[in-house]
Short mmCIF file of C-alpha atoms in Angstrom, two decimals:
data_model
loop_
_atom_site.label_atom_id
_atom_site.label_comp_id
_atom_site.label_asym_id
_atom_site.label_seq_id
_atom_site.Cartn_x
_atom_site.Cartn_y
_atom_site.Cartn_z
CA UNK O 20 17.51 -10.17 -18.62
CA UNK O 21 14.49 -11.42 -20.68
CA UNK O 22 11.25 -9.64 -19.03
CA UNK O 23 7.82 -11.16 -19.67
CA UNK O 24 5.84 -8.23 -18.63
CA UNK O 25 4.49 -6.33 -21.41
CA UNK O 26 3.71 -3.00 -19.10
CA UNK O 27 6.35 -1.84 -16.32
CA UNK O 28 5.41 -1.31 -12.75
CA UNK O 29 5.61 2.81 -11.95
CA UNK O 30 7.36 3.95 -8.92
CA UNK O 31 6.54 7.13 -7.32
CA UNK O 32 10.29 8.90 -5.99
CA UNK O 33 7.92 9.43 -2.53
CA UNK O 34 9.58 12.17 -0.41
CA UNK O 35 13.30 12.53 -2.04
CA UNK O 36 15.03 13.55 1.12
CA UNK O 37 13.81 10.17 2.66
CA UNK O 38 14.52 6.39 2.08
CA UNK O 39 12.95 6.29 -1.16
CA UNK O 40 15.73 6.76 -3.28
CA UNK O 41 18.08 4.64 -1.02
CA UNK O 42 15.72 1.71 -1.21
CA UNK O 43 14.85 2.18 -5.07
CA UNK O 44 18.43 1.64 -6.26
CA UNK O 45 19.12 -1.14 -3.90
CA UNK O 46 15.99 -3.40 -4.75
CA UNK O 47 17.19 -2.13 -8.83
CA UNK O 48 20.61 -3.88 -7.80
CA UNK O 49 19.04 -6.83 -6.96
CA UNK O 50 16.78 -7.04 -9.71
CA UNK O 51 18.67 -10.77 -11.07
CA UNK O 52 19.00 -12.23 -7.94
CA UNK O 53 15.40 -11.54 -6.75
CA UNK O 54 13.75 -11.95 -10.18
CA UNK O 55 12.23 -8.69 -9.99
CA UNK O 56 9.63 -7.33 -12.30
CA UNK O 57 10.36 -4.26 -14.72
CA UNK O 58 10.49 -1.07 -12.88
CA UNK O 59 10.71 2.67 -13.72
CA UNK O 60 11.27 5.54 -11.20
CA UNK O 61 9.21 8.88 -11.46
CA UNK O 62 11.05 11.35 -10.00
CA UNK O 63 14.47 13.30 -10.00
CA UNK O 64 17.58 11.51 -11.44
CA UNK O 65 19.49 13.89 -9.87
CA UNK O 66 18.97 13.16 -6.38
CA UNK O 67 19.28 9.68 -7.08
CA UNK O 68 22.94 9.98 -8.55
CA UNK O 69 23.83 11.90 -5.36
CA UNK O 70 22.21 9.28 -3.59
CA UNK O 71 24.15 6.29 -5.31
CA UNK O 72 27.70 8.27 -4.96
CA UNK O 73 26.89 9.11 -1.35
CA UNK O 74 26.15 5.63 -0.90
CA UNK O 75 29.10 4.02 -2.69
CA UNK O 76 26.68 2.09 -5.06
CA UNK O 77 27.02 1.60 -9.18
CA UNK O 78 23.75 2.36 -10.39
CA UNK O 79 23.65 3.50 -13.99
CA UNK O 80 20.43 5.88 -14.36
CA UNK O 81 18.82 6.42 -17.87
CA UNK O 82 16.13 8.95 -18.71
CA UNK O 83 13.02 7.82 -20.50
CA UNK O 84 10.58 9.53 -22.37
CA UNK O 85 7.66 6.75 -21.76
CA UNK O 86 6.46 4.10 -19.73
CA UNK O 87 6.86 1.39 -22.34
CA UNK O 88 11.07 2.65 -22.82
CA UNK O 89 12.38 0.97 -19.42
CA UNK O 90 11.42 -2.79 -20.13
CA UNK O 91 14.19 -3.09 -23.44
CA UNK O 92 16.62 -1.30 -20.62
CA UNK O 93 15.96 -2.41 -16.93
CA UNK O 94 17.96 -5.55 -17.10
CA UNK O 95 20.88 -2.84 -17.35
CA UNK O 96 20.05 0.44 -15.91
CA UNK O 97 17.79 1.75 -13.91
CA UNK O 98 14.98 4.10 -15.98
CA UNK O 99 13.72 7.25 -14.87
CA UNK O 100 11.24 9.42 -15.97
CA UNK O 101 12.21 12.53 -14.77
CA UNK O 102 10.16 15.43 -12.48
CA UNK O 103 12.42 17.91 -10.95
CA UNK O 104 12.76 17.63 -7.51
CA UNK O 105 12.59 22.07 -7.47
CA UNK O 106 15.42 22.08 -5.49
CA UNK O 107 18.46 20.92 -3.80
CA UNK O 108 17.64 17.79 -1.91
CA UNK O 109 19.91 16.62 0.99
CA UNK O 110 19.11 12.77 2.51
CA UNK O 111 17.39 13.46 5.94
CA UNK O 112 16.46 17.27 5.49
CA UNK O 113 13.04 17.44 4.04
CA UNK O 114 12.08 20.40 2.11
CA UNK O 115 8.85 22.41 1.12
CA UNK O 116 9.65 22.86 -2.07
CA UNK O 117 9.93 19.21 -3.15
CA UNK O 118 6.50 18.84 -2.38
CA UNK O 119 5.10 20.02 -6.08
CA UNK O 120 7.84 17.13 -7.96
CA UNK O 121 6.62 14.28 -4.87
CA UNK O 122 2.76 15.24 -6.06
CA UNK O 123 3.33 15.00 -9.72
CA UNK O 124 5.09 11.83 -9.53
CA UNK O 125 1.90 10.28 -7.70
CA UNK O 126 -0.33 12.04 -10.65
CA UNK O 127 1.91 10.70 -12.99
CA UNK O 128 1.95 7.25 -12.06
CA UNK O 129 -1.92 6.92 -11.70
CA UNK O 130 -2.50 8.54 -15.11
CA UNK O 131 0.09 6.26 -16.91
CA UNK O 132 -1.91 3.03 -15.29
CA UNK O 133 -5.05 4.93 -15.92
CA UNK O 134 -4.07 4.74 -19.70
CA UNK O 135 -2.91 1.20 -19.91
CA UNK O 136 0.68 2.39 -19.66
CA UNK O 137 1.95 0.73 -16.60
CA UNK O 138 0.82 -2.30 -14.80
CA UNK O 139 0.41 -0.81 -11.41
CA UNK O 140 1.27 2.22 -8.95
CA UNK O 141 4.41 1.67 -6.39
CA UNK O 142 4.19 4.40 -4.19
CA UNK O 143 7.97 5.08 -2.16
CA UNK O 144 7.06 6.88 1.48
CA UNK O 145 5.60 10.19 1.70
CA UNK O 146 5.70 12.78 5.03
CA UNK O 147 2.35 13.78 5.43
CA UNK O 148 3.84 16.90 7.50
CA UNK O 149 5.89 18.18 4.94
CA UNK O 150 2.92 18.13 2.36
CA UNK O 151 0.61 19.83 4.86
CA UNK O 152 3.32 22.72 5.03
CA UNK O 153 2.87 23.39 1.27
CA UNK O 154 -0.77 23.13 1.35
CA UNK O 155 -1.89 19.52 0.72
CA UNK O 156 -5.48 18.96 1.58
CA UNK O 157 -5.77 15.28 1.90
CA UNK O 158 -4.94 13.17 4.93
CA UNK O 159 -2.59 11.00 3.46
CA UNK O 160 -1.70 9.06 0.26
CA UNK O 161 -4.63 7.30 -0.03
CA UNK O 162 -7.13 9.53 0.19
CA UNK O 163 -5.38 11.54 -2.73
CA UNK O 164 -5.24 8.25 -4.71
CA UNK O 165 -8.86 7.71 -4.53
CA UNK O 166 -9.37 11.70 -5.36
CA UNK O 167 -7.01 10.81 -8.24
CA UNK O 168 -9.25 8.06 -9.13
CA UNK O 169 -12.48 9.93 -9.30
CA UNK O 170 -11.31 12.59 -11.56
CA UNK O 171 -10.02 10.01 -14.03
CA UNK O 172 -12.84 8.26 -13.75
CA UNK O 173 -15.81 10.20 -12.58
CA UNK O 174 -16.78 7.53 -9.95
CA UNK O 175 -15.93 8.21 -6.31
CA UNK O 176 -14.25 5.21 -4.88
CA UNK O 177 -13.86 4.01 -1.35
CA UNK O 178 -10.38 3.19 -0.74
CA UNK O 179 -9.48 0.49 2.12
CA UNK O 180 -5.87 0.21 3.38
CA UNK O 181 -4.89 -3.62 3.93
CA UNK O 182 -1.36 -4.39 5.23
CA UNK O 183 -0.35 -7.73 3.13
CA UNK O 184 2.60 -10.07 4.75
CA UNK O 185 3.38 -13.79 4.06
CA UNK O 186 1.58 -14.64 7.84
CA UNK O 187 -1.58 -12.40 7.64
CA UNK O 188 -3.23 -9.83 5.75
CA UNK O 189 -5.15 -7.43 7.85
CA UNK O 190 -7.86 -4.28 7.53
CA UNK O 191 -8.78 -1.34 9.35
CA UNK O 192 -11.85 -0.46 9.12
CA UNK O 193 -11.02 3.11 10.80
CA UNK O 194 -7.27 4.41 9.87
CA UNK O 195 -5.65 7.62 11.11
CA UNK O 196 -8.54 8.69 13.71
CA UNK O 197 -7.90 8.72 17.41
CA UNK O 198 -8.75 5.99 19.85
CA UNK O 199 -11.74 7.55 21.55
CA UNK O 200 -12.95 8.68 18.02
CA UNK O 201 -13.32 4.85 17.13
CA UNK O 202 -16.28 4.16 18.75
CA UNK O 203 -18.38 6.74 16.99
CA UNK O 204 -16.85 6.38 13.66
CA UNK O 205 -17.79 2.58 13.32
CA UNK O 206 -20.96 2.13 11.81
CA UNK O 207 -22.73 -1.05 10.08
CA UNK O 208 -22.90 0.84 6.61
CA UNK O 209 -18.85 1.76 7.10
CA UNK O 210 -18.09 -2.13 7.77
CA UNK O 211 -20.16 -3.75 5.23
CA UNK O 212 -18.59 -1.80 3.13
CA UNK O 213 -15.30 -2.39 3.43
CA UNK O 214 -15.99 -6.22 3.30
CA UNK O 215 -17.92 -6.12 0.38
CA UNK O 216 -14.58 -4.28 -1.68
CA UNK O 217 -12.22 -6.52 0.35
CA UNK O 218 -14.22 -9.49 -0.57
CA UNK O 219 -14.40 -8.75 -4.37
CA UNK O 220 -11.01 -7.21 -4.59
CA UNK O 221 -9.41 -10.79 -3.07
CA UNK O 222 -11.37 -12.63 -6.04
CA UNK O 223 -10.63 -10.38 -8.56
CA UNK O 224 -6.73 -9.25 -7.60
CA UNK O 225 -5.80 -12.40 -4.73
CA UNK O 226 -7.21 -14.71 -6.97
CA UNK O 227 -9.32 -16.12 -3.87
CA UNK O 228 -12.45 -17.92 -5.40
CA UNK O 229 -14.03 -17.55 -1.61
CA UNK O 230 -12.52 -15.35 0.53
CA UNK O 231 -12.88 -16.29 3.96
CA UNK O 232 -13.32 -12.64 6.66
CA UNK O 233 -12.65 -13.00 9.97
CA UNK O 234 -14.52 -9.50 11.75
CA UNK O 235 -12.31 -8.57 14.66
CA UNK O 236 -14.57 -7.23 17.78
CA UNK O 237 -13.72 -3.80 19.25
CA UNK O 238 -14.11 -4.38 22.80
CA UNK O 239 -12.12 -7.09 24.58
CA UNK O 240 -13.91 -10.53 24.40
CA UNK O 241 -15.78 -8.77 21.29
CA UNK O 242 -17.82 -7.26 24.10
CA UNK O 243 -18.36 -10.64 26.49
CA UNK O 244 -22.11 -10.31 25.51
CA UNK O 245 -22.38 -6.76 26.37
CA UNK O 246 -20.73 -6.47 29.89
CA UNK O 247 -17.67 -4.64 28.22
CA UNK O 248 -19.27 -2.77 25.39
CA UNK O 249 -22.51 -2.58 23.58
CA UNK O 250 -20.88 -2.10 19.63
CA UNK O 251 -19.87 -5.87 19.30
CA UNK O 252 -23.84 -6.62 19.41
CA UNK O 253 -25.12 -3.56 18.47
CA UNK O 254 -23.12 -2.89 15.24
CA UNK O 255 -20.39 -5.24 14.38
CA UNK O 256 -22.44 -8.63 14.54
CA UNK O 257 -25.73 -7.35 12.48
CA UNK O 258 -22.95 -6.58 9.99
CA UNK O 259 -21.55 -9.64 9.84
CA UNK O 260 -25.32 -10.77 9.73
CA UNK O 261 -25.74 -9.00 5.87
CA UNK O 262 -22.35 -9.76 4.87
CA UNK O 263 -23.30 -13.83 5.54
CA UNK O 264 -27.10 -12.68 3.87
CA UNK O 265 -24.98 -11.47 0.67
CA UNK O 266 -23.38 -14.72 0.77
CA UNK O 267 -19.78 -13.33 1.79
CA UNK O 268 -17.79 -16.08 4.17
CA UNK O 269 -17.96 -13.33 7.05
CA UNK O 270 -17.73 -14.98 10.78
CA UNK O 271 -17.34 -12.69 13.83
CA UNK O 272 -17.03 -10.77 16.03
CA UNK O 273 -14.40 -12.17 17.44
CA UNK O 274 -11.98 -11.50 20.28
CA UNK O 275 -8.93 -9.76 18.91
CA UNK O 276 -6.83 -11.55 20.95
CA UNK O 277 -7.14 -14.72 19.83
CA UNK O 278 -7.26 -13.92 16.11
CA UNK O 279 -3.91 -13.72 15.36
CA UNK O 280 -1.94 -16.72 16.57
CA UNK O 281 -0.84 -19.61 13.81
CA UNK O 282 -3.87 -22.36 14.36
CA UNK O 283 -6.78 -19.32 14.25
CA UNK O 284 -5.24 -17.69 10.95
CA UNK O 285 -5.38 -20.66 9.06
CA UNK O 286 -8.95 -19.87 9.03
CA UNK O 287 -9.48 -17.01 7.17
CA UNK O 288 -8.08 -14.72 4.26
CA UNK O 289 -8.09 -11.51 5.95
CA UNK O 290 -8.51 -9.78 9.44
CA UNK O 291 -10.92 -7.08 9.53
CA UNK O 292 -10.17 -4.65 12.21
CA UNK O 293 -11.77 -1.85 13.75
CA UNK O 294 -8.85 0.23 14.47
CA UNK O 295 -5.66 1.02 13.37
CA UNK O 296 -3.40 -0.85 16.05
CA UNK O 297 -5.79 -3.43 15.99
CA UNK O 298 -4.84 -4.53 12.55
CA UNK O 299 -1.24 -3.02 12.34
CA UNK O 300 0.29 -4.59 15.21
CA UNK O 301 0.12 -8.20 14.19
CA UNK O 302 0.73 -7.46 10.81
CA UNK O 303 3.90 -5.86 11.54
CA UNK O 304 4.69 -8.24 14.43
CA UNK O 305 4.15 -10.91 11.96
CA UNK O 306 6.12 -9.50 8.53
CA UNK O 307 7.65 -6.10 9.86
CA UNK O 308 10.18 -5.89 6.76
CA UNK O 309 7.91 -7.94 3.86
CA UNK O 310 4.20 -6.73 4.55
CA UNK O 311 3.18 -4.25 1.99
CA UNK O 312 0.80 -2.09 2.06
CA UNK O 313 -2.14 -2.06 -0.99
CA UNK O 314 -4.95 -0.07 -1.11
CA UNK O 315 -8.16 -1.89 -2.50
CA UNK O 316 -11.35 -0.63 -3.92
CA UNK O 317 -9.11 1.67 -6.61
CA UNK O 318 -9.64 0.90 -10.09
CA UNK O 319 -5.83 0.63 -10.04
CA UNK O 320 -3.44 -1.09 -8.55
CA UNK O 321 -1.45 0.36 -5.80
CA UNK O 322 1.48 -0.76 -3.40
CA UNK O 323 3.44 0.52 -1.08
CA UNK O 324 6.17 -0.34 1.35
CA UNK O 325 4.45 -0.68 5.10
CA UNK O 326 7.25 2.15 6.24
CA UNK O 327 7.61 5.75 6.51
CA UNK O 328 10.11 7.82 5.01
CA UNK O 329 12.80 7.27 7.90
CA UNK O 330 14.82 10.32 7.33
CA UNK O 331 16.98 9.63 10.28
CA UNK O 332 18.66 6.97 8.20
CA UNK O 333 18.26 8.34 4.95
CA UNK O 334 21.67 8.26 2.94
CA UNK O 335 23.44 6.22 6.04
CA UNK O 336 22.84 3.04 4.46
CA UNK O 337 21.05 1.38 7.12
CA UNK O 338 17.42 1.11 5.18
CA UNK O 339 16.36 -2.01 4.15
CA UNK O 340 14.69 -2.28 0.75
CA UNK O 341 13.00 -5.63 1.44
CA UNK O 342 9.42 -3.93 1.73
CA UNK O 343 9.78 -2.44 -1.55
CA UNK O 344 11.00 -5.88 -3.27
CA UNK O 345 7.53 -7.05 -1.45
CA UNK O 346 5.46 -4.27 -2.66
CA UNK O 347 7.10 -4.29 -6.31
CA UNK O 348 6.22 -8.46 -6.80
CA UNK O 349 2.56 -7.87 -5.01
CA UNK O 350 2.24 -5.18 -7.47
CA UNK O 351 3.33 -7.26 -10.43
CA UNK O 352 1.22 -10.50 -9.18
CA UNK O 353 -1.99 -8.28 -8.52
CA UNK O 354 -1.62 -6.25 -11.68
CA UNK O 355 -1.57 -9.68 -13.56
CA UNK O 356 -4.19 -11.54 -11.54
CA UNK O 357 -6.40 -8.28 -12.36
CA UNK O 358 -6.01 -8.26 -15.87
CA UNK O 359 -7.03 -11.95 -15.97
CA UNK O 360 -10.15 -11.16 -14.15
CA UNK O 361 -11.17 -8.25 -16.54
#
């Protein structure tokens, strides 16, 4: 299978004892009939024989000492670059001391892209409780990916979590915070902010001469001139004021829920959202198995299925691996469109 990608995409193993493996060699075994892009896994090949036998597929695993090794073999097995997973790994039974191999096949990745190596991070699911048992001190993947990025490049970054589907692509402007915290945490500076990267970030990864941001309102009605709310006036609609002053195509607030039906997304590029649900529920509603997620304002490219680690069907054969085939091509595409932009 003739590749003409001159840099593979890396893929992080994500928590072994999860899907991660069980999706990685299925999207591998449709690599021909989906056209995929060359791949590489960072993590155990180990646990991903088990996986394979325990699954009853024929996936033949190769070790490679580089990045630039798995595009002459892809087309015929399935490269690894190995990290030991440091210890036993059973599908569905997460394990402390896996946590050091799931780490350094995140560093791993974002150093090889770093250095030109591969063409973009694919990040297989993580359990954030599992990681916090062994000590991690980040909230989540992306905030350890932007850490990641500031040490290789001595910039801090602002990373901003977008869930991409074939219906909508959609922002949170707050993430992993709860409900009542939302009000507080919104600010003017925090949502011009996250426009400005989402703007320049469509241009220069999308490909989106003129991105077009709808700005969701918190309160029902976006606030129905104050009488449910004082935030929509107060601090979502002067931002939208210096986005349109910078000459961003920013329009808003607007009533959530009539920003997500077929007619009112044909006019605009991207929902921003205050709040997590806000932005997650019609994204999943509208591409539950092909949205990916991808974290902008890196100076990397990174994707990720839109699903957690599922380790109730790990090994059972029920996943689906159709997030990951969306999250490898987005990965590919944006990688590309970057380059082009540089």
């Amino acid at each position: 299978m003739a590749t003409p990608f001159s840099r593979p995409l890396a893929l992080t193993q994500g928590d072994p004892a999860g899907v991660g493996p069980d999706i990685t060699l299925m999207a591998w075994l449709r690599r021909r009939e989906l056209g995929l892009p060359p791949f590489f896994l960072i993590g155990d090949p180990g646990v991903l024989a088990v996986r394979a036998r325990q699954l009853g597929l024929d996936v033949p695993l190769r070790s490679i000492g580089n990045a630039a090794d798995s595009l002459g073999i892809f087309a015929d097995t399935l490269p690894v670059l190995a990290i030991p997973a440091g210890v036993d790994v059973a599908a569905g039974e997460p394990h402390v001391a896996t946590v050091k191999g799931t780490i350094a096949s995140i560093e791993t990745a974002v150093a090889l892209v770093m250095r030109g190596e591969a063409l973009a991070v694919v990040t297989n699911p993580i359990a954030k409780s599992v990681l916090y048992e062994a000590g991690f001190k980040f909230p989540g993947h992306t905030e350890f990916l932007a850490d990641l990025a500031m040490h290789a490049t001595g910039q801090s970054v602002m990373p901003v979590m977008m869930l991409a589907g074939p219906k909508l692509r959609a922002i949170p402007v707050t993430i992993h915070i709860p409900l009542r915290d939302v009000p507080q945490a919104l600010t003017l500076g925090l949502i011009v902010e996250t426009c400005r990267i989402a703007d320049r970030d469509l241009k220069q990864r999308f490909g989106i001469d003129s991105p077009r941001l709808a700005i969701a309102g918190l309160n029902p009605h976006a606030g129905e001139g104050g009488a449910i709310g004082k935030e929509d006036e107060t601090i979502i609609h002067p931002a939208v004021q210096v986005l349109r002053d910078e000459g961003i195509d920013a329009i808003g607030p607007l009533p959530a829920d009539t920003m997500f039906h077929d007619e009112a997304r044909a006019r605009y590029d991207v929902a921003v959202c205050m709040y997590h649900d806000q932005a997650l529920i019609p994204a999943k509603a509208l591409g539950f198995d092909d949205s990916v997620n991808v974290t902008l304002g890196l100076p990397f490219v990174r994707t990720s299925p839109d699903h957690g680690t599922a380790f109730g069907i790990a090994g059972k054969g029920l996943a689906r691996e159709t997030s990951l085939v969306a999250a490898l091509k987005l990965g590919a595409q944006l990688g590309r469109t970057a380059e082009s932009h540089r």
